[in-house]
Amino acid sequence: MMPVVLWTDALIFLLVAGLAGLVALVHRHEHLAAPWRRIAADPVAVSAAVVLLAFTAIAVLDSLHYRPALPPGPHGEVQYAPEVKSALDRLLAPLAERQEKTYSAPFATRLYAKEVIILADDSTVRDYPRLQHGGAHLAAPDAGLATDVALRAAAGLVLAVAAWLLLVLALRKRLRRQQFAGGALLYTLLALLVAAGVLAALAPHYHVFGTDKVGQDVLYASLKSIRTGVLIGALTTLVTLPLAIGLGVSAGYFGGRIDDAVQYLYTTLNAIPGVLLIAAAVLLMQTQLETHPDWFETGAERADLRLLFLCLILGMTNWTGLARLLRGETLKVRELDYVVAARAFGVSDGRILLRHILPNVQHIVLISVVMDFSGLVLAEAVLSYVGVGVDPGMLSFGNMINGARLELAREPVVWWQLAAAFTFMFILVLAANLFADCVRDALDPRSRRQA
Amino acid sequence: MTAYLLRRLLYAVPILLGVNLLTFTLFFMVNTPDDMARLHLGVKRVTPEAIEKWKAARGYDRPLLVNAEAAGLGKVTETIFYRHSLAMFAFEFGAADDGRDIAGEIRTRMWPSLAIALPTFVIGLMVNITVALILLFFRRTYVEWSGVVALVAMMSVSGLFYIIGGQYLFAKVWQLAPISGYQEGINAARFVWLPVLIGVVGGVGAGARWYRTLFLEEAGKDYVRTARAKGLGEARVLFRHILKNGMVPILTGAVAVFPLLFMGSLIMESFFGIPGLGSYTIDAINAQDFAIVRAMVFLGAVLYIAGLILTDLSYTLVDPRVRLK
């Protein structure tokens, strides 16, 4: 197998490394760690963080890309498959490879559409054919389905609870600390483990969330969509932060012409409705990609490039809000005594910005990053609907919703694709919103005074 | 006041000029007319003659900024920048790819858009404020706690699901409203009420939470304590004092929603088949009609700036301390 590092993979690893560095930095400084300790004592924040970490883990697993080796050719040379796979694909291989012909409902054993079936005695009948994979192990599907599902789910549940109990035993001593919502951590883990256990027990034998139009397992599509959502939320901040911090802080600190220029820039950008600016930029990006087919080799690289550009565009349109906040805060901080003193001592501007201004506005940056995340995940779905989102061939919540919404007109209704996208998106965004609230309460001195 | 208005209008000019320059750079310099022609005529198998013809039909065959061949003023006016970009200041948007006049389309399509956006905005504002005040009224009880939980849950649902779910339930299952379409005049109400309802419900989560933080901040101030101390009832404190003093931030927030309103109706209109500006824009994006997108970007900026000026004016109505000089 040949490892492949797509652009977004590299950036997501960079982001994870940066986050790890940040955690180490916070850990070493007491004044930085104090607000995070308050967050760790909040059960809601801990539960939300655990859920977010689980989603991030799936996204990171899905970012370890490789091209599988094909069976060696006649002369023993090594060849690689053209399509790019990820570690998550490998884990979910039993899900990904079990394609049906078209739609099938969750836990169905028969196809959604009627077909002509040739019976043993060469006569034909129009009926719903058995699925190739979903419930294929059952001899009499209509009778034994409910018991089989219940038994398998129970087995998964028991395994999950057992794994959780082991985990509790292992972590018991370490979690019993002051000011840490250990209980919330354990119960969230229990919920996650039970969900994963039951799904893992059922998914190899049934299509838990049904199958989509081309017969692909919807659970697989949902799990793959997580990477797209998390990536858009996370990578966009990578673009936003340098712009917002650089322009916002220097506008507030230096004032004068620089301030005028930065203010003009963000007022102008703000004046354009966000969606239209994004749509315009994405349209142009599409034309550029279409007229430069030499930029990418495989379809995955093209989709990846498009995702990267989308994050870039979202970042370019998103930095204005944070820049305005940072400018205002810097205006306040730069008049404080310690900054005046530093200037009187002849400390250079760069050093004042780095050592005195930035540390005192960093809470605004952090709050805005976590607050923006959920909005960006939601924006992806809307943009995909408008037609300016990620590549149509890429699995994402927006594309899932987009593909499923017209099927509500069918009879009987094809609801499972929407239900799956709704569930996964709701959990991700809810966790992000709750975590963001707790971070804001802990870091924002204004809201602390209120409480 | 007149002097203030005049100054604000003058401020708007450089901003609009900036927007204009930005769209010009994006649509004509980054993405040259040749690129556009190739995209529309098919990327492969396209002759230079066909490209020239496509450009000539739209007037894109002129030079970008300076026309060296023309005489006198023509050096500046016979260019793409003057004809297609600066002309937008006179609301001359030119023709779309299907040959229809964009400005005329906008004039007829703005009414259905307004019929949805305006009620959504006004009713939504009232509902959000009411919910926020009710939550404040039941402070530190289970009502407040469960209300806030519900709001966070509601804002975690993608707007698309509100539209899809609402359309499915009300229009398809219960058949209370037409699934899509629009009619002029009094009949419009039949088509409009469902999108408005969905827009209001979809906005409550984020909206009411935002107003709640505003009111909470207001409720911590000294005058509220004074009002309570002199024996005013809780309802009177909330509605006479806190609401009134919260009006300025409420209005500021309302304008912040203004562009979002535009975006929301973009999707709503295309789901319900309403022939407004939103569906016009979506169709243009899908057909890659750059002329329409450019016109809508400019129009959006104009609306935003008009909204900002209107907000400043409305401050004087709700707060007598505000004087515009």
Short mmCIF file of C-alpha atoms in Angstrom, two decimals, chain A:
data_model
loop_
_atom_site.label_atom_id
_atom_site.label_comp_id
_atom_site.label_asym_id
_atom_site.label_seq_id
_atom_site.Cartn_x
_atom_site.Cartn_y
_atom_site.Cartn_z
CA MET A 1 0.00 0.00 0.00
CA MET A 2 1.15 3.51 -0.79
CA PRO A 3 0.38 6.28 1.70
CA VAL A 4 -1.20 9.35 0.14
CA VAL A 5 -1.19 12.73 1.86
CA LEU A 6 -3.84 15.00 0.45
CA TRP A 7 -3.62 18.74 1.09
CA THR A 8 -6.38 18.71 3.65
CA ASP A 9 -4.82 15.71 5.39
CA ALA A 10 -1.59 17.60 5.87
CA LEU A 11 -3.46 20.60 7.24
CA ILE A 12 -5.58 18.56 9.61
CA PHE A 13 -2.45 16.89 11.01
CA LEU A 14 -0.88 20.32 11.36
CA LEU A 15 -3.96 21.45 13.24
CA VAL A 16 -3.89 18.44 15.56
CA ALA A 17 -0.19 19.03 16.24
CA GLY A 18 -0.88 22.71 16.92
CA LEU A 19 -3.67 21.79 19.29
CA ALA A 20 -1.39 19.38 21.14
CA GLY A 21 1.22 22.13 21.43
CA LEU A 22 -1.41 24.49 22.78
CA VAL A 23 -2.53 21.96 25.37
CA ALA A 24 1.08 21.52 26.50
CA LEU A 25 1.50 25.30 26.73
CA VAL A 26 -1.68 25.75 28.75
CA HIS A 27 -0.67 22.88 31.02
CA ARG A 28 2.59 24.59 31.94
CA HIS A 29 1.14 27.99 32.84
CA GLU A 30 -1.13 28.25 35.84
CA HIS A 31 -2.92 31.42 34.72
CA LEU A 32 -3.78 29.83 31.37
CA ALA A 33 -4.88 26.57 32.92
CA ALA A 34 -7.26 28.11 35.45
CA PRO A 35 -10.22 28.76 33.09
CA TRP A 36 -9.80 25.31 31.55
CA ARG A 37 -10.05 23.78 35.00
CA ARG A 38 -13.36 25.51 35.38
CA ILE A 39 -14.44 23.98 32.07
CA ALA A 40 -13.28 20.55 33.22
CA ALA A 41 -15.48 20.85 36.30
CA ASP A 42 -18.57 21.45 34.18
CA PRO A 43 -20.35 18.19 33.35
CA VAL A 44 -21.99 19.60 30.20
CA ALA A 45 -18.65 20.80 28.85
CA VAL A 46 -16.98 17.46 29.56
CA SER A 47 -19.75 15.45 27.85
CA ALA A 48 -19.71 17.76 24.84
CA ALA A 49 -15.91 17.57 24.64
CA VAL A 50 -15.97 13.77 24.70
CA VAL A 51 -18.51 13.66 21.87
CA LEU A 52 -16.49 16.21 19.88
CA LEU A 53 -13.32 14.19 20.42
CA ALA A 54 -15.08 11.06 19.16
CA PHE A 55 -16.12 12.87 16.00
CA THR A 56 -12.63 14.29 15.58
CA ALA A 57 -11.14 10.81 15.98
CA ILE A 58 -13.32 9.55 13.14
CA ALA A 59 -12.30 12.54 11.01
CA VAL A 60 -8.59 11.93 11.69
CA LEU A 61 -8.95 8.20 10.95
CA ASP A 62 -10.61 9.16 7.71
CA SER A 63 -7.68 11.43 6.88
CA LEU A 64 -5.06 8.65 6.87
CA HIS A 65 -5.21 8.04 3.15
CA TYR A 66 -3.52 5.37 1.08
CA ARG A 67 -3.79 3.64 -2.24
CA PRO A 68 -4.13 -0.12 -1.81
CA ALA A 69 -1.72 -2.35 -3.71
CA LEU A 70 -3.18 -4.42 -6.53
CA PRO A 71 -2.15 -8.04 -7.05
CA PRO A 72 1.32 -7.96 -8.65
CA GLY A 73 1.37 -8.01 -12.47
CA PRO A 74 2.78 -10.82 -14.59
CA HIS A 75 6.35 -9.55 -14.18
CA GLY A 76 6.08 -9.04 -10.45
CA GLU A 77 5.84 -5.23 -10.60
CA VAL A 78 3.86 -3.54 -7.86
CA GLN A 79 0.79 -1.60 -8.91
CA TYR A 80 -1.55 0.57 -6.91
CA ALA A 81 -5.29 1.00 -7.24
CA PRO A 82 -6.33 4.34 -8.71
CA GLU A 83 -8.81 5.15 -5.94
CA VAL A 84 -7.69 6.61 -2.63
CA LYS A 85 -8.85 4.87 0.54
CA SER A 86 -8.58 5.85 4.15
CA ALA A 87 -7.99 3.98 7.39
CA LEU A 88 -11.67 4.46 8.16
CA ASP A 89 -12.59 2.77 4.87
CA ARG A 90 -10.54 -0.19 5.94
CA LEU A 91 -12.29 -0.36 9.30
CA LEU A 92 -15.69 -0.04 7.65
CA ALA A 93 -14.86 -2.33 4.74
CA PRO A 94 -17.73 -4.71 5.60
CA LEU A 95 -20.09 -1.73 5.35
CA ALA A 96 -18.64 -0.10 2.27
CA GLU A 97 -18.49 -3.20 0.15
CA ARG A 98 -22.02 -4.39 0.77
CA GLN A 99 -23.81 -2.58 -2.04
CA GLU A 100 -27.43 -3.27 -2.81
CA LYS A 101 -29.16 -2.38 -6.05
CA THR A 102 -31.05 0.67 -4.84
CA TYR A 103 -33.00 1.97 -1.84
CA SER A 104 -33.82 -0.28 1.07
CA ALA A 105 -35.30 0.74 4.39
CA PRO A 106 -33.42 0.39 7.70
CA PHE A 107 -33.30 -3.25 8.80
CA ALA A 108 -35.06 -4.27 5.60
CA THR A 109 -34.47 -7.69 4.14
CA ARG A 110 -36.11 -6.84 0.85
CA LEU A 111 -35.45 -4.15 -1.73
CA TYR A 112 -37.50 -0.94 -1.89
CA ALA A 113 -38.57 -1.48 -5.50
CA LYS A 114 -40.37 -4.42 -7.06
CA GLU A 115 -38.49 -6.47 -9.62
CA VAL A 116 -39.15 -9.40 -11.87
CA ILE A 117 -37.86 -12.48 -10.10
CA ILE A 118 -37.28 -15.76 -11.90
CA LEU A 119 -38.41 -18.63 -9.72
CA ALA A 120 -36.94 -22.16 -9.68
CA ASP A 121 -39.57 -23.52 -12.06
CA ASP A 122 -38.74 -20.81 -14.65
CA SER A 123 -41.92 -18.88 -13.98
CA THR A 124 -41.56 -15.15 -13.23
CA VAL A 125 -43.18 -13.09 -10.53
CA ARG A 126 -43.04 -9.38 -9.69
CA ASP A 127 -42.12 -8.96 -6.07
CA TYR A 128 -39.68 -7.25 -3.73
CA PRO A 129 -36.47 -9.25 -4.08
CA ARG A 130 -34.36 -10.25 -1.08
CA LEU A 131 -31.40 -7.98 -0.38
CA GLN A 132 -27.99 -9.34 -1.26
CA HIS A 133 -26.49 -8.47 2.11
CA GLY A 134 -29.07 -6.97 4.50
CA GLY A 135 -30.42 -9.86 6.58
CA ALA A 136 -29.12 -12.37 4.07
CA HIS A 137 -28.21 -14.81 6.85
CA LEU A 138 -31.86 -15.25 7.83
CA ALA A 139 -33.68 -18.28 6.44
CA ALA A 140 -37.17 -16.91 7.00
CA PRO A 141 -36.70 -13.15 7.08
CA ASP A 142 -40.24 -12.10 7.86
CA ALA A 143 -40.57 -14.18 10.99
CA GLY A 144 -37.10 -14.19 12.51
CA LEU A 145 -36.12 -10.56 11.87
CA ALA A 146 -37.21 -8.95 15.14
CA THR A 147 -35.70 -11.64 17.37
CA ASP A 148 -32.45 -11.66 15.44
CA VAL A 149 -32.10 -7.88 15.63
CA ALA A 150 -32.95 -7.87 19.34
CA LEU A 151 -30.47 -10.66 20.10
CA ARG A 152 -27.65 -9.06 18.19
CA ALA A 153 -28.36 -5.63 19.69
CA ALA A 154 -28.39 -7.17 23.17
CA ALA A 155 -25.06 -8.88 22.51
CA GLY A 156 -23.59 -5.56 21.36
CA LEU A 157 -25.01 -3.85 24.42
CA VAL A 158 -23.55 -6.41 26.80
CA LEU A 159 -20.14 -6.17 25.17
CA ALA A 160 -20.24 -2.36 25.31
CA VAL A 161 -21.21 -2.33 28.98
CA ALA A 162 -18.50 -4.86 29.77
CA ALA A 163 -15.91 -2.74 27.96
CA TRP A 164 -17.16 0.29 29.85
CA LEU A 165 -16.90 -1.47 33.22
CA LEU A 166 -13.31 -2.42 32.43
CA LEU A 167 -12.64 1.19 31.52
CA VAL A 168 -14.20 2.40 34.76
CA LEU A 169 -12.02 0.00 36.75
CA ALA A 170 -8.92 1.17 34.93
CA LEU A 171 -9.65 4.88 35.21
CA ARG A 172 -11.26 4.85 38.65
CA LYS A 173 -8.30 6.22 40.59
CA ARG A 174 -7.27 8.80 38.02
CA LEU A 175 -10.74 10.31 37.68
CA ARG A 176 -11.33 10.82 41.37
CA ARG A 177 -9.91 14.31 41.38
CA GLN A 178 -11.22 17.56 42.72
CA GLN A 179 -13.00 19.78 40.24
CA PHE A 180 -13.30 17.31 37.47
CA ALA A 181 -16.62 16.12 36.11
CA GLY A 182 -15.47 12.50 35.96
CA GLY A 183 -19.00 11.17 36.13
CA ALA A 184 -20.03 13.08 33.03
CA LEU A 185 -16.99 11.71 31.23
CA LEU A 186 -17.85 8.12 32.16
CA TYR A 187 -21.53 8.35 31.31
CA THR A 188 -20.85 10.00 27.98
CA LEU A 189 -18.34 7.26 27.25
CA LEU A 190 -20.99 4.70 28.20
CA ALA A 191 -23.47 6.26 25.77
CA LEU A 192 -20.87 6.35 23.00
CA LEU A 193 -19.74 2.79 23.67
CA VAL A 194 -23.30 1.46 23.70
CA ALA A 195 -24.08 3.25 20.43
CA ALA A 196 -20.88 1.96 18.86
CA GLY A 197 -21.36 -1.55 20.27
CA VAL A 198 -24.94 -1.94 19.07
CA LEU A 199 -24.07 -0.51 15.66
CA ALA A 200 -21.03 -2.76 15.37
CA ALA A 201 -23.12 -5.80 16.26
CA LEU A 202 -25.89 -4.98 13.79
CA ALA A 203 -24.12 -3.25 10.92
CA PRO A 204 -22.35 -6.33 9.49
CA HIS A 205 -25.70 -8.08 9.03
CA TYR A 206 -28.18 -5.31 8.35
CA HIS A 207 -28.30 -1.83 6.83
CA VAL A 208 -29.02 -0.03 10.06
CA PHE A 209 -29.83 3.28 8.34
CA GLY A 210 -30.94 1.66 5.08
CA THR A 211 -29.31 2.16 1.71
CA ASP A 212 -29.39 5.09 -0.70
CA LYS A 213 -30.25 5.43 -4.35
CA VAL A 214 -27.22 3.53 -5.63
CA GLY A 215 -27.52 0.96 -2.86
CA GLN A 216 -24.75 2.31 -0.65
CA ASP A 217 -25.08 1.82 3.09
CA VAL A 218 -26.29 5.11 4.63
CA LEU A 219 -24.46 4.51 7.91
CA TYR A 220 -21.21 4.33 5.95
CA ALA A 221 -22.05 7.54 4.09
CA SER A 222 -22.85 9.31 7.38
CA LEU A 223 -19.59 8.22 9.00
CA LYS A 224 -17.64 9.38 5.95
CA SER A 225 -19.47 12.72 5.98
CA ILE A 226 -18.12 13.48 9.44
CA ARG A 227 -14.66 14.23 8.05
CA THR A 228 -16.03 16.80 5.61
CA GLY A 229 -18.02 18.57 8.30
CA VAL A 230 -15.23 18.60 10.89
CA LEU A 231 -12.69 19.67 8.27
CA ILE A 232 -14.73 22.64 7.11
CA GLY A 233 -15.25 23.73 10.70
CA ALA A 234 -11.60 23.31 11.65
CA LEU A 235 -9.60 24.23 8.55
CA THR A 236 -11.52 27.44 7.97
CA THR A 237 -10.24 28.71 11.31
CA LEU A 238 -6.69 28.09 10.05
CA VAL A 239 -7.37 30.65 7.33
CA THR A 240 -9.40 33.00 9.50
CA LEU A 241 -7.01 33.31 12.43
CA PRO A 242 -3.90 34.80 10.75
CA LEU A 243 -6.02 37.30 8.83
CA ALA A 244 -8.18 38.30 11.77
CA ILE A 245 -5.37 38.46 14.33
CA GLY A 246 -2.89 40.17 12.01
CA LEU A 247 -5.26 42.79 10.66
CA GLY A 248 -7.46 43.27 13.72
CA VAL A 249 -4.67 43.64 16.27
CA SER A 250 -2.48 45.85 14.11
CA ALA A 251 -5.45 48.09 13.28
CA GLY A 252 -6.16 48.55 16.98
CA TYR A 253 -2.53 48.96 18.01
CA PHE A 254 -1.11 51.18 15.28
CA GLY A 255 -4.26 53.20 14.53
CA GLY A 256 -4.10 55.95 11.90
CA ARG A 257 -3.83 54.94 8.28
CA ILE A 258 -3.57 51.21 9.00
CA ASP A 259 -6.73 51.38 11.10
CA ASP A 260 -8.57 53.22 8.32
CA ALA A 261 -7.46 50.71 5.70
CA VAL A 262 -8.42 47.66 7.77
CA GLN A 263 -11.76 49.16 8.75
CA TYR A 264 -12.50 49.97 5.12
CA LEU A 265 -11.57 46.44 4.11
CA TYR A 266 -13.87 44.72 6.56
CA THR A 267 -16.75 47.13 6.08
CA THR A 268 -16.61 46.49 2.35
CA LEU A 269 -16.44 42.73 2.77
CA ASN A 270 -19.22 42.83 5.36
CA ALA A 271 -21.45 44.79 3.02
CA ILE A 272 -21.70 41.83 0.67
CA PRO A 273 -24.14 39.15 1.86
CA GLY A 274 -21.94 36.23 2.90
CA VAL A 275 -23.63 33.58 0.80
CA LEU A 276 -23.32 35.63 -2.37
CA LEU A 277 -19.66 36.38 -1.82
CA ILE A 278 -19.00 32.70 -1.19
CA ALA A 279 -21.10 31.71 -4.19
CA ALA A 280 -19.25 34.15 -6.43
CA ALA A 281 -15.85 32.92 -5.24
CA VAL A 282 -16.82 29.26 -5.55
CA LEU A 283 -18.16 29.78 -9.06
CA LEU A 284 -14.84 31.29 -10.05
CA MET A 285 -12.96 28.45 -8.36
CA GLN A 286 -15.04 25.97 -10.33
CA THR A 287 -14.17 27.65 -13.60
CA GLN A 288 -10.51 27.68 -12.69
CA LEU A 289 -10.57 23.99 -11.75
CA GLU A 290 -12.41 23.16 -14.94
CA THR A 291 -9.97 25.02 -17.16
CA HIS A 292 -6.91 23.61 -15.35
CA PRO A 293 -7.36 19.84 -15.33
CA ASP A 294 -3.59 19.50 -14.91
CA TRP A 295 -3.74 20.56 -11.23
CA PHE A 296 -4.87 17.16 -9.98
CA GLU A 297 -4.40 13.54 -10.95
CA THR A 298 -7.27 11.63 -9.37
CA GLY A 299 -10.87 12.44 -8.63
CA ALA A 300 -10.10 12.37 -4.92
CA GLU A 301 -7.42 15.01 -5.40
CA ARG A 302 -9.85 17.19 -7.30
CA ALA A 303 -12.49 16.89 -4.60
CA ASP A 304 -9.82 17.56 -1.99
CA LEU A 305 -8.60 20.66 -3.81
CA ARG A 306 -12.15 21.89 -3.99
CA LEU A 307 -12.66 21.33 -0.28
CA LEU A 308 -9.43 23.21 0.43
CA PHE A 309 -10.52 26.14 -1.72
CA LEU A 310 -13.92 26.14 -0.03
CA CYS A 311 -12.24 26.41 3.37
CA LEU A 312 -10.05 29.20 2.02
CA ILE A 313 -13.04 31.09 0.68
CA LEU A 314 -15.04 30.61 3.88
CA GLY A 315 -12.03 31.86 5.83
CA MET A 316 -11.60 34.91 3.63
CA THR A 317 -15.23 35.91 4.17
CA ASN A 318 -15.31 34.93 7.83
CA TRP A 319 -12.46 36.89 9.39
CA THR A 320 -14.22 40.27 9.54
CA GLY A 321 -16.23 39.62 12.69
CA LEU A 322 -13.25 38.46 14.75
CA ALA A 323 -11.04 41.24 13.36
CA ARG A 324 -13.54 43.85 14.49
CA LEU A 325 -13.70 42.37 18.01
CA LEU A 326 -9.89 42.17 18.22
CA ARG A 327 -9.50 45.74 17.04
CA GLY A 328 -11.85 46.98 19.75
CA GLU A 329 -10.14 44.98 22.48
CA THR A 330 -6.66 46.02 21.33
CA LEU A 331 -7.73 49.66 21.45
CA LYS A 332 -8.55 49.13 25.13
CA VAL A 333 -5.50 47.05 26.03
CA ARG A 334 -2.97 49.34 24.40
CA GLU A 335 -3.92 52.18 26.78
CA LEU A 336 -3.37 50.05 29.90
CA ASP A 337 -0.52 50.97 32.19
CA TYR A 338 1.69 47.98 31.53
CA VAL A 339 1.66 48.60 27.80
CA VAL A 340 2.38 52.29 28.30
CA ALA A 341 5.20 51.30 30.65
CA ALA A 342 6.61 48.84 28.14
CA ARG A 343 6.57 51.54 25.49
CA ALA A 344 8.30 53.98 27.85
CA PHE A 345 11.04 51.40 28.42
CA GLY A 346 11.62 51.38 24.68
CA VAL A 347 10.29 47.89 24.02
CA SER A 348 9.79 47.44 20.28
CA ASP A 349 6.32 47.34 18.75
CA GLY A 350 6.69 43.73 17.67
CA ARG A 351 7.66 42.65 21.16
CA ILE A 352 4.82 44.60 22.79
CA LEU A 353 2.33 43.02 20.39
CA LEU A 354 3.69 39.54 21.02
CA ARG A 355 4.24 39.67 24.78
CA HIS A 356 1.69 42.14 26.06
CA ILE A 357 -1.18 42.57 23.61
CA LEU A 358 -1.70 39.10 22.15
CA PRO A 359 -1.81 37.20 25.47
CA ASN A 360 -4.46 39.62 26.68
CA VAL A 361 -6.76 39.26 23.69
CA GLN A 362 -6.31 35.52 23.19
CA HIS A 363 -9.53 34.66 25.03
CA ILE A 364 -11.50 36.45 22.30
CA VAL A 365 -9.78 34.37 19.64
CA LEU A 366 -10.49 31.11 21.45
CA ILE A 367 -14.14 31.95 22.10
CA SER A 368 -14.70 32.94 18.50
CA VAL A 369 -13.03 29.78 17.16
CA VAL A 370 -15.26 27.43 19.14
CA MET A 371 -18.35 29.53 18.50
CA ASP A 372 -17.77 29.55 14.74
CA PHE A 373 -17.26 25.82 14.43
CA SER A 374 -20.91 24.78 14.63
CA GLY A 375 -21.98 27.55 12.29
CA LEU A 376 -19.52 26.36 9.67
CA VAL A 377 -20.74 22.75 9.89
CA LEU A 378 -24.28 24.00 9.31
CA ALA A 379 -23.14 26.32 6.51
CA GLU A 380 -21.65 23.39 4.61
CA ALA A 381 -25.08 21.80 4.25
CA VAL A 382 -26.66 25.02 3.00
CA LEU A 383 -23.84 25.73 0.56
CA SER A 384 -24.02 22.23 -0.87
CA TYR A 385 -27.72 22.77 -1.42
CA VAL A 386 -27.10 26.07 -3.21
CA GLY A 387 -24.61 24.23 -5.39
CA VAL A 388 -21.46 25.98 -4.17
CA GLY A 389 -20.40 23.50 -1.51
CA VAL A 390 -18.02 20.58 -1.60
CA ASP A 391 -17.54 18.43 -4.68
CA PRO A 392 -20.78 16.62 -5.57
CA GLY A 393 -18.87 13.34 -5.55
CA MET A 394 -17.67 13.85 -1.98
CA LEU A 395 -19.62 12.39 0.90
CA SER A 396 -20.92 15.22 3.07
CA PHE A 397 -24.03 15.99 5.09
CA GLY A 398 -25.03 18.64 2.59
CA ASN A 399 -24.78 16.25 -0.34
CA MET A 400 -26.68 13.60 1.63
CA ILE A 401 -29.54 15.97 2.37
CA ASN A 402 -29.48 17.28 -1.16
CA GLY A 403 -29.71 13.78 -2.61
CA ALA A 404 -32.48 12.75 -0.24
CA ARG A 405 -34.84 15.71 -0.22
CA LEU A 406 -36.51 14.90 -3.51
CA GLU A 407 -37.17 11.34 -2.40
CA LEU A 408 -39.69 12.54 0.17
CA ALA A 409 -42.10 12.79 -2.75
CA ARG A 410 -41.90 9.02 -3.27
CA GLU A 411 -44.49 6.63 -1.97
CA PRO A 412 -43.64 5.04 0.48
CA VAL A 413 -41.40 7.81 1.70
CA VAL A 414 -37.62 7.39 1.65
CA TRP A 415 -36.89 9.06 4.99
CA TRP A 416 -33.85 7.20 6.30
CA GLN A 417 -31.18 9.19 4.50
CA LEU A 418 -32.49 12.45 5.95
CA ALA A 419 -32.89 10.84 9.35
CA ALA A 420 -29.28 9.66 9.37
CA ALA A 421 -27.91 13.02 8.22
CA PHE A 422 -30.10 14.77 10.78
CA THR A 423 -28.99 12.55 13.66
CA PHE A 424 -25.26 12.79 13.01
CA MET A 425 -25.33 16.50 12.24
CA PHE A 426 -27.50 17.29 15.23
CA ILE A 427 -25.21 15.47 17.66
CA LEU A 428 -22.09 17.11 16.22
CA VAL A 429 -23.53 20.62 16.16
CA LEU A 430 -25.23 20.31 19.54
CA ALA A 431 -21.99 19.15 21.15
CA ALA A 432 -20.12 22.01 19.49
CA ASN A 433 -22.71 24.57 20.63
CA LEU A 434 -22.75 23.33 24.22
CA PHE A 435 -18.96 23.24 24.40
CA ALA A 436 -18.74 26.72 22.89
CA ASP A 437 -21.13 28.06 25.52
CA CYS A 438 -19.07 26.61 28.35
CA VAL A 439 -15.83 27.94 26.87
CA ARG A 440 -17.34 31.38 26.54
CA ASP A 441 -18.64 31.35 30.09
CA ALA A 442 -15.25 30.30 31.42
CA LEU A 443 -13.05 32.59 29.34
CA ASP A 444 -15.14 35.72 28.95
CA PRO A 445 -14.60 37.94 31.98
CA ARG A 446 -17.90 39.71 31.33
CA SER A 447 -20.08 36.62 31.54
CA ARG A 448 -18.18 35.41 34.62
CA ARG A 449 -19.16 38.52 36.49
CA GLN A 450 -22.80 37.91 35.68
CA ALA A 451 -22.73 34.41 37.05
#
